[in-house]
Amino acid sequence: MANMSEQPLIVGRVVGDVLDNFRPTIRMSITYNNRPVCNGLEIYPSAITNNPRVEVQGGDLRSFFTLVMTDPDVPGPSDPYLREHLHWMVTDIPGTTDATFGREVVSYEMPRPNIGIHRFVFVLFKQRRRQILVNYPPSSRDHFNTRSFAAENDLGIPVAAVFFNSQRETAARRR
């Protein structure tokens, strides 16, 4: 039985499409322009042009984390043949601060969904040591695989995940 923090990830098919089932053990808060992100929230692309503030709560001075942000619905949710698209990667995030103090391996790329409603997933892994990544940065942001990335880099299962939805803004919506 999933607990309350896992349920939206299951309903939103993040568990299954991006991650295997896991139990969150660390609290991660994400904000865009001081607006908190919660699972399933819809955010327009115009509100997410710059990277968010990501805070890790529950770590200590000896722990470090890796954050990845992906879109599993590229180019569109009905045929996501480029799944997953890597939007951001930060490693060596100290356990007592936010992602701006980590090492940005792949720079933030603003989400630009063209077809349908896309899920944008933030996944946090606790590192076993300071991170030296295998084959990173990747030659392409497409066809990223969060599970494979975690296995190749000895990250284990995620400790936290949050996702939001976004879709293309029409002229009528921008008013």
XYZ file of C-alpha atoms in Angstrom:
175
model
C 0.000 0.000 0.000
C 1.436 3.387 -1.023
C 1.583 6.204 1.502
C 0.304 9.723 0.789
C 3.609 11.017 -0.656
C 3.873 8.071 -3.068
C 0.266 8.028 -4.300
C 0.452 11.037 -6.707
C 3.587 9.562 -8.294
C 1.706 6.314 -8.935
C -1.481 8.002 -10.201
C 0.602 10.333 -12.422
C 2.434 7.262 -13.822
C 5.818 8.640 -12.756
C 6.215 5.331 -10.947
C 6.195 2.989 -13.905
C 7.247 5.331 -16.714
C 10.282 6.881 -14.984
C 10.870 5.174 -11.632
C 10.284 1.896 -9.906
C 8.208 2.029 -6.754
C 10.121 3.535 -3.815
C 9.433 5.072 -0.423
C 10.524 8.746 -0.126
C 12.956 9.211 2.771
C 14.060 12.834 2.252
C 11.947 15.960 1.873
C 12.595 17.952 -1.301
C 10.885 21.270 -1.954
C 10.850 22.902 -5.369
C 9.806 26.477 -6.080
C 9.617 28.521 -9.269
C 9.583 32.256 -8.528
C 8.577 31.558 -4.899
C 5.668 29.372 -6.057
C 5.862 25.883 -4.522
C 5.566 22.884 -6.826
C 3.481 19.950 -5.676
C 2.761 16.693 -7.478
C 0.417 17.123 -10.431
C 0.329 20.932 -10.330
C -0.050 22.567 -13.750
C 2.483 25.296 -14.497
C 2.635 27.271 -17.736
C 5.961 27.360 -19.611
C 6.183 31.145 -19.210
C 6.457 30.623 -15.425
C 9.352 28.133 -15.637
C 11.900 29.865 -17.850
C 14.622 29.832 -15.165
C 15.742 26.911 -13.052
C 13.807 26.425 -9.828
C 15.048 26.595 -6.285
C 15.411 23.035 -4.999
C 15.879 22.526 -1.282
C 16.836 19.238 0.334
C 15.675 18.743 3.901
C 16.747 15.807 5.997
C 20.369 15.490 4.988
C 23.442 16.318 7.036
C 26.910 17.806 6.511
C 28.287 14.465 5.271
C 25.557 13.656 2.747
C 25.402 14.680 -0.905
C 22.615 14.326 -3.452
C 22.112 14.144 -7.213
C 19.083 15.755 -8.862
C 17.755 14.996 -12.332
C 14.826 16.652 -14.103
C 13.293 14.835 -17.056
C 10.275 14.933 -19.363
C 9.024 11.397 -20.074
C 6.449 12.627 -22.611
C 8.636 13.837 -25.515
C 7.594 14.661 -28.166
C 4.014 13.986 -27.029
C 2.296 11.866 -24.373
C 0.533 9.612 -26.914
C 3.840 8.595 -28.578
C 6.795 9.465 -26.316
C 9.428 7.859 -28.535
C 12.185 10.217 -27.295
C 11.456 9.332 -23.644
C 13.025 10.671 -21.404
C 14.310 14.149 -22.263
C 16.888 15.405 -19.751
C 16.225 19.003 -18.670
C 18.669 19.406 -15.790
C 21.253 17.527 -13.734
C 23.020 18.664 -10.571
C 25.345 16.497 -8.460
C 27.133 16.925 -5.147
C 24.290 18.921 -3.593
C 25.132 19.284 0.106
C 22.535 17.694 2.370
C 21.879 20.923 4.237
C 21.313 23.402 1.421
C 19.799 23.829 -2.042
C 20.772 22.753 -5.558
C 22.475 26.068 -6.367
C 25.369 24.837 -4.229
C 25.780 21.616 -6.200
C 27.730 20.921 -9.399
C 25.601 21.523 -12.496
C 26.471 18.721 -14.929
C 23.715 19.465 -17.461
C 22.447 23.048 -17.561
C 18.780 23.827 -17.026
C 16.710 23.719 -20.201
C 13.348 25.445 -20.044
C 10.433 23.070 -20.673
C 8.727 23.674 -24.050
C 5.903 21.155 -24.431
C 4.421 21.308 -27.941
C 1.895 18.479 -28.014
C -0.358 17.556 -25.108
C 0.234 17.736 -21.389
C 3.770 16.804 -20.331
C 5.015 15.652 -16.944
C 8.247 17.176 -15.694
C 9.840 14.986 -13.050
C 12.451 15.912 -10.447
C 14.195 12.893 -8.926
C 16.608 13.095 -6.002
C 19.182 10.406 -5.213
C 21.416 10.206 -2.162
C 25.007 9.711 -3.232
C 27.242 7.141 -1.567
C 30.233 9.493 -2.070
C 31.189 12.610 -4.035
C 29.979 11.888 -7.544
C 32.072 11.141 -10.611
C 29.554 10.373 -13.326
C 29.938 7.702 -15.972
C 29.505 9.066 -19.547
C 28.243 12.531 -18.546
C 27.308 14.989 -19.777
C 25.471 12.948 -22.431
C 25.836 13.698 -26.144
C 22.042 14.136 -26.405
C 19.355 15.049 -23.899
C 16.875 12.675 -25.585
C 16.538 8.984 -24.657
C 17.789 9.620 -21.117
C 16.823 6.842 -18.723
C 16.630 7.692 -15.022
C 16.771 4.040 -13.950
C 19.854 3.302 -16.079
C 21.547 6.514 -14.958
C 21.053 5.557 -11.301
C 22.360 2.019 -11.875
C 25.412 3.139 -13.914
C 26.395 5.634 -11.224
C 25.701 3.492 -8.140
C 22.972 5.814 -6.850
C 20.472 3.200 -5.749
C 16.794 4.015 -5.419
C 15.486 7.597 -5.285
C 14.983 9.305 -1.934
C 12.458 11.861 -3.256
C 10.543 12.780 -6.417
C 8.157 15.558 -7.424
C 6.452 16.202 -10.757
C 4.389 18.930 -12.348
C 2.407 19.132 -15.564
C 2.783 21.688 -18.316
C 1.361 22.245 -21.764
C 1.812 24.706 -24.571
C 0.298 28.093 -23.890
C -2.182 29.349 -26.424
C -2.687 33.034 -27.102
C -6.048 32.904 -25.291
C -4.451 31.499 -22.129
C -1.705 34.115 -21.954
C -4.111 37.010 -21.384
